[in-house]
XYZ file of C-alpha atoms in Angstrom:
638
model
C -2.108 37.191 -43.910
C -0.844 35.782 -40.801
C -2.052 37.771 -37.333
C 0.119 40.153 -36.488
C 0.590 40.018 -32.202
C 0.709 43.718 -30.262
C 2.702 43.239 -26.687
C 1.959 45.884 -23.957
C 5.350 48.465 -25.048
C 3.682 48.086 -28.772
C 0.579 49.439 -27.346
C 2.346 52.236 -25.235
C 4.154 53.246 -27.989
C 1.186 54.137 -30.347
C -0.540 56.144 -27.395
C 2.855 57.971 -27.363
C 2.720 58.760 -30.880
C -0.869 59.607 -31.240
C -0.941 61.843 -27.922
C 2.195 63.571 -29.820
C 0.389 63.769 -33.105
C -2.587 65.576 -31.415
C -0.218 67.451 -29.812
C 1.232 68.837 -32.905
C -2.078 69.183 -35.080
C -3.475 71.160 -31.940
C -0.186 73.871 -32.322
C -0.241 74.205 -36.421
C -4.203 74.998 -36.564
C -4.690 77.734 -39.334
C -5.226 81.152 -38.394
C -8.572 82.949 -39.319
C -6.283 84.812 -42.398
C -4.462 81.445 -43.306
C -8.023 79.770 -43.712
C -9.524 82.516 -46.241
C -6.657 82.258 -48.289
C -6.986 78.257 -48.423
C -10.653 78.465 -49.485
C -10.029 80.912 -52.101
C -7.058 78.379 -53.529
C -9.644 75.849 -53.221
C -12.256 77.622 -55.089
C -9.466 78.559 -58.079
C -8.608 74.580 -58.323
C -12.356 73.697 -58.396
C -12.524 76.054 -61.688
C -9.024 74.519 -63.318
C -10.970 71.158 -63.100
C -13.590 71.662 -64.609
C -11.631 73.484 -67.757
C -9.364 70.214 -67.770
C -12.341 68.182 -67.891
C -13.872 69.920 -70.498
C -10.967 69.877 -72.752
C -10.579 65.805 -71.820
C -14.347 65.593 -73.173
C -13.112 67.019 -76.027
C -9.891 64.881 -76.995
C -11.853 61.651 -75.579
C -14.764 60.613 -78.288
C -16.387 57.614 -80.316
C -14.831 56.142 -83.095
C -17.827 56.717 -85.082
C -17.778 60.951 -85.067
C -13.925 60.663 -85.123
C -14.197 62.799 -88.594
C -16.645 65.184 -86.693
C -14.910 65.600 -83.678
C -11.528 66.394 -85.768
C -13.202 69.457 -87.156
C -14.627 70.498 -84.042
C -10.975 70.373 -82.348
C -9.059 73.573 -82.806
C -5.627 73.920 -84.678
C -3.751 74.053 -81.355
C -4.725 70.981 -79.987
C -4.220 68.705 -83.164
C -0.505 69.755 -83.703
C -0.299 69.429 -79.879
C -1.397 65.892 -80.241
C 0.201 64.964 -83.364
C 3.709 66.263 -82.201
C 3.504 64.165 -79.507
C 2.683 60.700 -80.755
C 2.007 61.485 -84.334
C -0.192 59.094 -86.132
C -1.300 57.167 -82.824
C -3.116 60.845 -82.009
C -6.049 58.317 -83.260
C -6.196 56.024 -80.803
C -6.131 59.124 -78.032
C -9.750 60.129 -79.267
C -11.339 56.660 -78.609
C -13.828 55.881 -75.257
C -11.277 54.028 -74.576
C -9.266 56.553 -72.879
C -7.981 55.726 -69.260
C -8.049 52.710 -66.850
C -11.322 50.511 -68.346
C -11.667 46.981 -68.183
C -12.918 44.437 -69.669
C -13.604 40.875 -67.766
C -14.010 37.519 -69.120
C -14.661 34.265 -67.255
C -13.731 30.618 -68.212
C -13.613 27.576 -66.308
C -10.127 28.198 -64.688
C -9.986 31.960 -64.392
C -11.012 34.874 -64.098
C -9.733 37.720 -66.329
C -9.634 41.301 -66.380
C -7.585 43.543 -69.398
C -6.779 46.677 -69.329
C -7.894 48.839 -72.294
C -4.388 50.957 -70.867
C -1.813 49.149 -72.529
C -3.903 46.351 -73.737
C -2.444 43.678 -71.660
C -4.020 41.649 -68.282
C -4.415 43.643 -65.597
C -5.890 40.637 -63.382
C -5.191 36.781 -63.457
C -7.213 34.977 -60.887
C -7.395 30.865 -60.475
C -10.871 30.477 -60.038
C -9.968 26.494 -58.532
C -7.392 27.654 -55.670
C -7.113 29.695 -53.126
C -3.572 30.663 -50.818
C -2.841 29.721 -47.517
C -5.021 32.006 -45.509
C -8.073 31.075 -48.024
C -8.019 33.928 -50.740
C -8.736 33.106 -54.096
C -5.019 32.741 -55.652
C -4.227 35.900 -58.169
C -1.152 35.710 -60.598
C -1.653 39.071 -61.731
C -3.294 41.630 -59.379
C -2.608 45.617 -57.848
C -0.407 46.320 -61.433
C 2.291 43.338 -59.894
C 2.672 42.498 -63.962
C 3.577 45.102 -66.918
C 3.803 44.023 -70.515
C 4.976 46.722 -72.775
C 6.045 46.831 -76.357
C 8.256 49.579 -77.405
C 8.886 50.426 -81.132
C 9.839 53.616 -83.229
C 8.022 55.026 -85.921
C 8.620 56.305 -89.077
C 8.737 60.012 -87.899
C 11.333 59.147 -85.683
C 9.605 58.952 -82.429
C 10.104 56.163 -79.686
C 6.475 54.940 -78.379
C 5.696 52.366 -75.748
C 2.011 50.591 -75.884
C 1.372 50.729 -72.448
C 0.879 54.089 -72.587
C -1.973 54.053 -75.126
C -5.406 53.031 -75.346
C -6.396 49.911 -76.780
C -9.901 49.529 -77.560
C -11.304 45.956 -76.621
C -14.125 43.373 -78.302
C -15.008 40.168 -77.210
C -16.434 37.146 -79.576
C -17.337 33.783 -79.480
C -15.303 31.181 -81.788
C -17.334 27.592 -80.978
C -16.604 27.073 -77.433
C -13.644 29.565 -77.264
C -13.591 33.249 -75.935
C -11.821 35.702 -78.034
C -10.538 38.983 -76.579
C -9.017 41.520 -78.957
C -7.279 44.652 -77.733
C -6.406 46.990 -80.614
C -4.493 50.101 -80.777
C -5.701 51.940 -83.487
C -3.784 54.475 -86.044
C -6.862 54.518 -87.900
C -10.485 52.021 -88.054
C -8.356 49.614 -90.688
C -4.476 50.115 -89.408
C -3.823 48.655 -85.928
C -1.910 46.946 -83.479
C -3.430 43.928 -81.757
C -3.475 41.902 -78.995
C -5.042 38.580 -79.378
C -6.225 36.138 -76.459
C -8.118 33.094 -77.376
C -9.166 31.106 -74.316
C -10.284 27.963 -74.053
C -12.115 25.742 -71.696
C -10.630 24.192 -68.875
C -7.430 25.458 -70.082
C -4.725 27.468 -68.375
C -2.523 28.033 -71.804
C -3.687 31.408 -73.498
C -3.311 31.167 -77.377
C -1.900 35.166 -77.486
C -0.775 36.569 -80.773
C 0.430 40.114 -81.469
C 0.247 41.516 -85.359
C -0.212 44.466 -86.848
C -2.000 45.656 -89.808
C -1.273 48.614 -92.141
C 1.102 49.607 -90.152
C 4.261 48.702 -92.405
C 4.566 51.956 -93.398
C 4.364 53.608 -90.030
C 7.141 51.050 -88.550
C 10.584 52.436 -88.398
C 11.723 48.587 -89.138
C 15.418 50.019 -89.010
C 14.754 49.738 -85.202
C 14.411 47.184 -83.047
C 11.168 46.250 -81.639
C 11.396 45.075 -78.275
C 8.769 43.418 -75.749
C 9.256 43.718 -71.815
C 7.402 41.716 -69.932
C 7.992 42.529 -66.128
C 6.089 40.510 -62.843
C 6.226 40.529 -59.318
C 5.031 36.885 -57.733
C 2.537 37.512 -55.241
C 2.956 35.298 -51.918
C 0.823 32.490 -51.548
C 1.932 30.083 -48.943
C 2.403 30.329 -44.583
C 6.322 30.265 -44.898
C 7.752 33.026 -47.625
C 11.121 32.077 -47.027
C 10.353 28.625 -47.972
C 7.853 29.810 -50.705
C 10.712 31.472 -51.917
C 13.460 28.883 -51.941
C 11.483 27.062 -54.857
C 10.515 30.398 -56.849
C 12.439 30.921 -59.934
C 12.976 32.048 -63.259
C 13.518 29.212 -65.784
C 13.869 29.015 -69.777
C 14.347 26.570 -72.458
C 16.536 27.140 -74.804
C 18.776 26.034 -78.241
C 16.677 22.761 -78.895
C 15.743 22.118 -75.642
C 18.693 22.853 -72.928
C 16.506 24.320 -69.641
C 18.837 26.605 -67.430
C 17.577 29.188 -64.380
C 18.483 32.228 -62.621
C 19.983 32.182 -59.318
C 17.768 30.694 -56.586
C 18.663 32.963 -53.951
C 20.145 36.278 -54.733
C 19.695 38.636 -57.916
C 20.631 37.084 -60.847
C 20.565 38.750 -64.480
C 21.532 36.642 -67.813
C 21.429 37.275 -71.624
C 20.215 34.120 -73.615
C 19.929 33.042 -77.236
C 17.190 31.149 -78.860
C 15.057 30.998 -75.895
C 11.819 28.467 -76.201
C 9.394 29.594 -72.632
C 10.529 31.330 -70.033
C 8.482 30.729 -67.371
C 7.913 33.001 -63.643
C 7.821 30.550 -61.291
C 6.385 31.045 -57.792
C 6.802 27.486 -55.937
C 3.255 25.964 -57.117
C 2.120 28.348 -59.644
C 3.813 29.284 -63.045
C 3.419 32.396 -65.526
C 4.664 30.806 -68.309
C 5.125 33.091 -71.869
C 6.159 30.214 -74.755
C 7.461 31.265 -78.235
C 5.312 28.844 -80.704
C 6.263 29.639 -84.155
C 10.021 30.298 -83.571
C 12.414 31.043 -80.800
C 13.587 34.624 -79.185
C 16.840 35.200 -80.484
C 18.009 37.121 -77.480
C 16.760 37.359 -74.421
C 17.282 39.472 -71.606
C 16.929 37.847 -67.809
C 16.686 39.432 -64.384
C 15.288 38.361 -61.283
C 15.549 40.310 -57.940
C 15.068 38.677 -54.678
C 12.550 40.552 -52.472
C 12.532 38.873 -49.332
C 14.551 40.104 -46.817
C 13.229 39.134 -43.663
C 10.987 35.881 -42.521
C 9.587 38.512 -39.814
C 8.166 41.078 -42.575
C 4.427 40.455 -43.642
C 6.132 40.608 -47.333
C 3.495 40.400 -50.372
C 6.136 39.976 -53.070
C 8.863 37.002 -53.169
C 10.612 37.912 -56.302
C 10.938 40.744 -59.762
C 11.228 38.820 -62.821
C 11.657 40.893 -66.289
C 12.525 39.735 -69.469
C 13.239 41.650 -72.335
C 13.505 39.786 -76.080
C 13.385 41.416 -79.713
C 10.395 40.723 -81.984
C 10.795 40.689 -85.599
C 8.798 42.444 -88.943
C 7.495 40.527 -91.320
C 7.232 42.640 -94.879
C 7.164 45.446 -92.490
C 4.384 43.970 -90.237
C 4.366 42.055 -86.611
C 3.045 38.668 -86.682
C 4.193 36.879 -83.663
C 2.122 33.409 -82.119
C 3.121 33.092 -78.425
C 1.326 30.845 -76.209
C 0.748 32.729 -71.802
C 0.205 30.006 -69.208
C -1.267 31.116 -65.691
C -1.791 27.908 -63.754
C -0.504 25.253 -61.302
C 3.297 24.028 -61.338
C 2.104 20.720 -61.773
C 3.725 17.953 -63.977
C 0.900 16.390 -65.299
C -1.144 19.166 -66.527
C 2.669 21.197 -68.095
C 3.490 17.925 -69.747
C -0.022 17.835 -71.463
C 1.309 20.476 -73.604
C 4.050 18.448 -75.139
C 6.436 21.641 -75.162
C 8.596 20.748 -72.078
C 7.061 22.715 -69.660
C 7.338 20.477 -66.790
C 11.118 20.481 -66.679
C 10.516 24.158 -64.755
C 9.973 22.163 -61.737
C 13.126 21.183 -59.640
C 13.023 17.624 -59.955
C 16.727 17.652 -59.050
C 19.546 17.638 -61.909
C 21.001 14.623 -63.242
C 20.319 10.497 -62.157
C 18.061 12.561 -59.147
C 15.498 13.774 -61.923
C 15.151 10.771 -63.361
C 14.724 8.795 -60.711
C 11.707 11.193 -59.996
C 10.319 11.169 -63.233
C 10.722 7.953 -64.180
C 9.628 6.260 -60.136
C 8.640 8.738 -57.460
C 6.512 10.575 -59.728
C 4.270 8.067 -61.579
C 4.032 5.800 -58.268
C 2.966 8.295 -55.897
C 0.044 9.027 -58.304
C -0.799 5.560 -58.257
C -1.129 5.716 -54.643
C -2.919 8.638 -54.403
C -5.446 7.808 -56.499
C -5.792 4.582 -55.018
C -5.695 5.248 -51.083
C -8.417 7.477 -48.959
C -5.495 10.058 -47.990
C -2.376 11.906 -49.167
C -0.596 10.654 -45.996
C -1.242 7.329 -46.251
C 0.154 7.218 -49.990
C 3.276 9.350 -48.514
C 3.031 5.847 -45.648
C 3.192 3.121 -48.427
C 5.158 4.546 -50.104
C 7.917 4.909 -47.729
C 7.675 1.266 -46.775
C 7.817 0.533 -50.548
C 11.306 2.309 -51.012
C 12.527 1.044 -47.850
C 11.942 -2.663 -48.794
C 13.353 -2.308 -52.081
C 16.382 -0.857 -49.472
C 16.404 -3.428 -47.182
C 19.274 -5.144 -48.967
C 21.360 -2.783 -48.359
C 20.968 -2.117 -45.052
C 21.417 -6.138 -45.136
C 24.714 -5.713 -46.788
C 25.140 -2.825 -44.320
C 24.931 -4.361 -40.854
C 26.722 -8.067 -42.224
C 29.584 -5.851 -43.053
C 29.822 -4.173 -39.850
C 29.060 -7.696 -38.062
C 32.130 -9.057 -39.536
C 34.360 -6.219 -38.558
C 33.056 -6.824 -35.346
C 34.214 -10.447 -35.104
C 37.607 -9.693 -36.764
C 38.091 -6.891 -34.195
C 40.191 -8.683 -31.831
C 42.588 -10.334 -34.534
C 42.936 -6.993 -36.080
C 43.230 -5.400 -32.692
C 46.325 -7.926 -32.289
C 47.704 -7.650 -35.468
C 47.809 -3.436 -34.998
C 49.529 -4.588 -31.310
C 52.364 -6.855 -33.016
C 53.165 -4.278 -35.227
C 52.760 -0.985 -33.909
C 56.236 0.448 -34.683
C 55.817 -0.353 -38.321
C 52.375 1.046 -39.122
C 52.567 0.172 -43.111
C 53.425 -3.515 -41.889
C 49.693 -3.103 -39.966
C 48.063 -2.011 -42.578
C 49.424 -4.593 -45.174
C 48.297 -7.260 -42.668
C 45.234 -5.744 -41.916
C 44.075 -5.341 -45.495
C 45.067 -9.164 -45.635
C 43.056 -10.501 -43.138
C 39.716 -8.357 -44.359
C 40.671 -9.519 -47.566
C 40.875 -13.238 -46.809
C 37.898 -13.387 -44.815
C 35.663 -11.254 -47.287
C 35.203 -8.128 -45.069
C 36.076 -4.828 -45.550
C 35.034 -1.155 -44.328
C 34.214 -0.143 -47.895
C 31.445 -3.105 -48.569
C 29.521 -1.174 -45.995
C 29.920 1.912 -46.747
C 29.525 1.071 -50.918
C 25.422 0.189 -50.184
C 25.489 3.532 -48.300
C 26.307 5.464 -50.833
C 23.907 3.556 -53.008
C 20.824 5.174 -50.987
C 22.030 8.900 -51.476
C 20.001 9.043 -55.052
C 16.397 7.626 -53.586
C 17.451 10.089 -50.543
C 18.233 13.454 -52.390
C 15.623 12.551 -54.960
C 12.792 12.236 -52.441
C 14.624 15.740 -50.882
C 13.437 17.391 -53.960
C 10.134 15.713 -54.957
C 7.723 16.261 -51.739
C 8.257 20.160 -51.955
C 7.533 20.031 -55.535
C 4.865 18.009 -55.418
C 1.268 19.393 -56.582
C -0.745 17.046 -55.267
C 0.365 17.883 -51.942
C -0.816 21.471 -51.436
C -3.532 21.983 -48.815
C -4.095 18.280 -48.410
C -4.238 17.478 -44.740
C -3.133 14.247 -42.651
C -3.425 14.217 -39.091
C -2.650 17.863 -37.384
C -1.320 18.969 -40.466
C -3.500 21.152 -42.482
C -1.394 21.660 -45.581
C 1.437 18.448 -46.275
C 3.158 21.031 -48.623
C 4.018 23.383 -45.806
C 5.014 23.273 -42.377
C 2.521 21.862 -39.803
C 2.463 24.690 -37.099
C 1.002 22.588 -33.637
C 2.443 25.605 -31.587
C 2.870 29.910 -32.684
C 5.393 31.198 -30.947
C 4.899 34.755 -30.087
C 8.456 35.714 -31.005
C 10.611 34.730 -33.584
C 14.089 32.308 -33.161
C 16.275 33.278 -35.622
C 16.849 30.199 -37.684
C 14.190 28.167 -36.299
C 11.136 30.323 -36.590
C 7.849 31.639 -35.142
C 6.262 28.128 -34.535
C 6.903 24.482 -33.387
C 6.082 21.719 -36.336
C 5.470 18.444 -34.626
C 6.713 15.744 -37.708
C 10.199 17.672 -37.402
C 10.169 16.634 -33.753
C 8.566 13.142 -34.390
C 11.434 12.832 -37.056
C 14.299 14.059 -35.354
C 13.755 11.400 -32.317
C 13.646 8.397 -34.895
C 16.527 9.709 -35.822
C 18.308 10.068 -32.957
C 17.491 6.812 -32.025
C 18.468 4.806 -35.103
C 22.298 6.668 -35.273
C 22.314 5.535 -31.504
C 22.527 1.943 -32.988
C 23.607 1.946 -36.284
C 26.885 4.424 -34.755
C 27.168 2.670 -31.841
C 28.074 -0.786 -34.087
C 29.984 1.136 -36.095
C 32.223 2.198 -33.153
C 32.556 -0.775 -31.740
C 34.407 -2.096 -34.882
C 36.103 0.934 -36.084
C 39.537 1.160 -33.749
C 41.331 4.316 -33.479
C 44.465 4.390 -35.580
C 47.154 6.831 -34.841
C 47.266 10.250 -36.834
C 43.628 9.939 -37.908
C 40.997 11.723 -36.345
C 39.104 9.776 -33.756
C 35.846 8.455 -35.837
C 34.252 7.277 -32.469
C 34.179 10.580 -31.218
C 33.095 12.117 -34.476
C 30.249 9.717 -34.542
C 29.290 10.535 -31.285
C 29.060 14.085 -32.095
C 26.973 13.456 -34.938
C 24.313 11.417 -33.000
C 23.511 14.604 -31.306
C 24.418 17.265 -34.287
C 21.834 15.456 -36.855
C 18.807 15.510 -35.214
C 19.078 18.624 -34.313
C 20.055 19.810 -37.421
C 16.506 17.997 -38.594
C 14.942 20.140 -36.183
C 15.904 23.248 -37.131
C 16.646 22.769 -41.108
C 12.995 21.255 -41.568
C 10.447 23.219 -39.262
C 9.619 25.140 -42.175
C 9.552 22.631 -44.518
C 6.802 20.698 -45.837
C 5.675 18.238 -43.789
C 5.223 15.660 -46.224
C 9.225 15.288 -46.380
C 9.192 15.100 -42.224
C 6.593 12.127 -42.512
C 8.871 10.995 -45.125
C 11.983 11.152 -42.686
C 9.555 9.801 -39.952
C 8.307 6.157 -41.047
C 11.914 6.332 -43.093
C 13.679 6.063 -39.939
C 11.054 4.420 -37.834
C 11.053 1.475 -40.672
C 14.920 1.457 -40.287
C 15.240 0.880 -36.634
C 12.649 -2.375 -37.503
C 14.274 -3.641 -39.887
C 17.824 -3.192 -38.225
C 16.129 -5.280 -35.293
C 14.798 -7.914 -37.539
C 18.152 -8.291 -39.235
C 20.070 -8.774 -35.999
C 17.758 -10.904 -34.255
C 16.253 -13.086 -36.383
C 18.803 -12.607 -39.630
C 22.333 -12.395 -38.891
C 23.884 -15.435 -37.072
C 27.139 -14.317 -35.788
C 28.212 -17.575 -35.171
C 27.385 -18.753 -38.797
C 29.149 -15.042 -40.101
C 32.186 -16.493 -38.322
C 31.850 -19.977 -39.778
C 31.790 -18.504 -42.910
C 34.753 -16.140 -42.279
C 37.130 -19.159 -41.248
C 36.199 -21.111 -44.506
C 36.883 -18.035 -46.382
C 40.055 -17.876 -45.547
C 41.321 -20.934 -46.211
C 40.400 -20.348 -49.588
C 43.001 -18.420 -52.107
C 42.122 -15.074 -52.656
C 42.254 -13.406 -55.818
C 43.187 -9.947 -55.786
C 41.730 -7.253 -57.983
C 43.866 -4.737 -59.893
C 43.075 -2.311 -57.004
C 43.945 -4.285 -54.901
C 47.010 -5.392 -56.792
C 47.900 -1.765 -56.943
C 47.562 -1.146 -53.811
C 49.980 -4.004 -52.201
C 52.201 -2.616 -54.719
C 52.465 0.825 -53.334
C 52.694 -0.568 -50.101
C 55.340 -2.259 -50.784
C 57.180 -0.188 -52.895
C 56.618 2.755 -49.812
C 57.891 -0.409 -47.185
C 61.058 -0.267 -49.179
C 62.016 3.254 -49.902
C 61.534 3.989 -45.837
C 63.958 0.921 -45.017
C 66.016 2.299 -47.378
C 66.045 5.837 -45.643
C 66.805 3.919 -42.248
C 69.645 2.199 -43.566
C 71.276 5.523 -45.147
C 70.690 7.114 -41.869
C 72.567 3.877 -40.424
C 75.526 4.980 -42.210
């Protein structure tokens, strides 16, 4: 956890309260009479324990004396334990009573069930550890409860978790199989099934029940609940937070969440997985042999406050029928604890790996389909994680650089028709429609127009917002280092403030700052062209001054909006901008002739223009609108 800071009233405080506290221990000492009474209390609850404990030893034997130990109880306490869970009284007289665990090691985890319920009371990731470099639990401290609850054919409502389960482990060729049964008797059961693999993160889990068709009430539904809390792993919860989620798959393969931010609660059909997401680790509980009909959703939000040392980041519980079977359960599920990483989620060919926000729509594909498989070239290919982040920047920006081509010609020839439109607005500045008809003409004849710059602009917002979403969900990221930057998938923290600025933070990230100046500097030109070509036409809001509003407002906004981010995406923003202001210079210097541009603008317009139907359209309205308000001059004539 991160260090917690004490200031000098901090300190005076706890003297305060600790000279109080002795203060007020010092006035309640017992008397001489109140003390003789307490030890004789004490001595009476020493002798209730140990009658308690004998009568536990009693209830609480092997399975193999079971018949033995029947006759040995008195009459009392077998209708006292048959009225209250009837024929799972059985499973109460096992060594299995209690918290006992059983542990179990494979490649990737470490594992340790609960004979109390049956279920995993401990999921750690034996290749990872969190932020502050502990080993990375998914289940740990009783954060997870899986319970079934079903009635019985007496007409009583039992939940497993309150029952024993007794465990054995075997071998099945190189797979570990853990069984966890709940016994009604040595051949009628309830079982949980884990069969683990190596170097595998997917659980094959199976829950069935034998001989116990006749102790079902099948007339009610059977109903698991499977609740979790996600335990924090990274420096920043807030951000940590903003990418955990609940997801599911569902009806043939339509994936839908829970709210990303506040509590959220949903009822689905026909779910697939549902999967517990916590940024870059997944529990993931997958229905193999046929969908849940209905499903049951919540997820609570349990961060409140950046400032808090929280543990938790969100409650997600789930709550979906299972059905009998000629009376009996026999249900194949498939649990995944591991990373939230594409490569190894796709490996299971069951759509896992559309749980991670790739972004919806043409922005997810564009990850999947060329962010995705290129930055894994890279990576594999180049000594660091930054450097791949490096190239591939410059990649995307020269497959850009034709649009910030098409970009600064367009502004370059507003810029030379400035002073004809700038006369044109002057001749005609009591009729503005008149203006604007000419206006559009003369843009139209010589082949410029606001919109063919601002068209390639708009063609960048994809790569932009797709990027936006694939460096924070990007695996390969996590606690790989570049510079001062320990961890590219969090923030890199070159200053800790010792208080906290609401919005900002408790820290100063350097690539924020590095990426807000580049910034800064390429709006200074590319707004700065702009409003030199963009005049300021009468009842529209003054675009210059907007623009020079923003050159201040973005960077800024940069600054605070990603000091918590990961600072992959501020190296991104970085070299993005820093490669922008080059090739901006290039294009101007060595590119552009304006001389040639107006050369080129003169021919054009001595050529006939063919309008478009929007175009057409356009005129026409103008027109048309030209009329009707000399028309309403006239009739005010009369």
């Amino acid at each position: 956890m991160e260090e917690k800071k004490f200031d000098v009233k901090s300190i005076i405080g706890f003297v305060l309260i600790f000279g109080i506290l002795l203060f007020i221990m010092y006035q309640n000492q017992p008397s001489p009479e109140e003390l003789e009474a307490q030890k004789i209390a004490e001595q009476e609850q020493v002798e209730a324990e140990k009658n308690q404990s004998k009568q536990n030893e009693t209830l609480v034997t092997s399975s193999s004396d079971y018949s033995t130990n029947t006759q040995a109880l008195d009459s009392t306490q077998k209708v006292a334990l048959q009225n209250k869970v009837g024929s799972f009284a059985y499973a109460l007289t096992l060594p299995t009573v209690g918290d006992k665990f059983t542990t179990v090691e494979t490649d990737v985890f470490e594992l340790k069930f609960n004979t109390k319920g049956g279920h995993l009371a401990e999921v750690k990731l034996r290749n990872f550890v969190d932020y502050d470099s502990v080993p990375v639990y998914m289940v740990r401290d009783n954060n997870s409860a899986f319970n079934i609850t079903f009635g019985t054919s007496d007409n009583r409502t039992l939940n497993t978790q309150d029952f024993p389960f007794q465990p054995s482990v075997t071998k099945s060729g190189e797979n570990t199989i853990v069984s966890m049964k709940l016994k009604v008797s040595e051949t009628a059961f309830l079982e949980y099934r884990y069969e683990l693999k190596p170097n595998d993160y997917m659980i094959d889990f199976s829950i069935r029940s034998q001989g116990l068709s006749g102790v079902f009430n099948t007339s009610q539904p059977i109903e698991l609940d499977w609740k979790q809390k996600s335990i924090r792993h990274s420096k920043s919860i807030s951000y940590e937070n903003r990418y955990t989620r609940l997801t599911y798959m569902y009806d043939d393969g339509k994936v839908d969440k829970l709210s990303q931010g506040s509590d959220d609660d949903e009822t689905v059909d026909d779910v697939e997985w549902l999967s517990y997401r916590q940024h870059f680790f997944s529990s993931i509980l997958v229905a193999n042999d046929s969908s849940f009909k209905k499903v049951t959703l919540t997820s609570l939000d349990l961060v409140e406050d950046e400032e808090i040392d929280t543990l938790y980041t969100k409650l997600y519980t789930s709550k979906m029928p299972l059905a009998f079977n000629g009376g009996e359960l026999n249900q194949n599920l498939g649990l995944y604890y591991g990373p939230t990483d594409n490569a190894t989620l796709k490996d299971y060919d069951k759509g896992l790996e559309e749980s991670i926000p790739f972004g919806w729509g043409i922005f997810g594909w564009i990850n999947k389909i060329l962010f995705i498989p290129l930055f894994g070239f890279l990576s594999q290919h180049l000594p660091s994680y930054g450097i791949a982040i490096i190239v591939m920047t410059i990649l995307v920006k020269i497959v850009l650089s034709f649009v910030q081509y098409k970009q600064f010609l367009s502004q370059a020839k507003m810029k030379i028709l400035k002073p004809e439109l700038d006369a044109v607005r002057e001749k005609y500045k009591d009729n503005k429609l008149k203006a604007q008809q000419e206006t559009m003409a003369i843009q139209s004849r010589a082949g410029a127009s606001p919109l063919s710059g601002c068209l390639p602009g708009l063609m960048q917002i994809p790569v932009f917002y797709a990027l936006f979403m694939f460096f924070p969900t990007a695996f390969e990221l996590r606690q790989k280092g570049f510079l001062w930057a320990d961890d590219l998938s969090s923030y890199d923290s070159v200053l800790d403030l010792p208080f906290h600025i609401p919005l900002y933070g408790d820290h100063v990230a350097l690539f924020p700052i590095l990426a807000a100046i580049a910034i800064f500097f390429y709006m200074k030109m590319t707004t700065g062209q702009q409003m030199a070509t963009q005049p300021t036409q009468e009842g529209m809001p003054d675009m210059a001054k907007m623009m020079k509003y923003m050159i201040y407002f973005s960077p800024i906004l940069m600054l605070i909006f990603f000091n918590n981010y990961a600072s992959g995406l501020s190296l991104y923003y970085f070299i993005s901008n820093l490669i922008s202001i080059g090739i901006m210079l290039v294009i101007k210097n060595y590119i552009i002739d304006e001389d040639k541009v107006l050369a080129k603008i003169e021919v054009s317009k001595t050529k006939p223009k063919k309008q478009n139907k929007f175009q057409k359209k356009m005129a026409e309205m103008m027109e048309q609108a030209e009329q009707q308000k000399q028309s309403q001059q006239k009739g005010k004539k009369k």
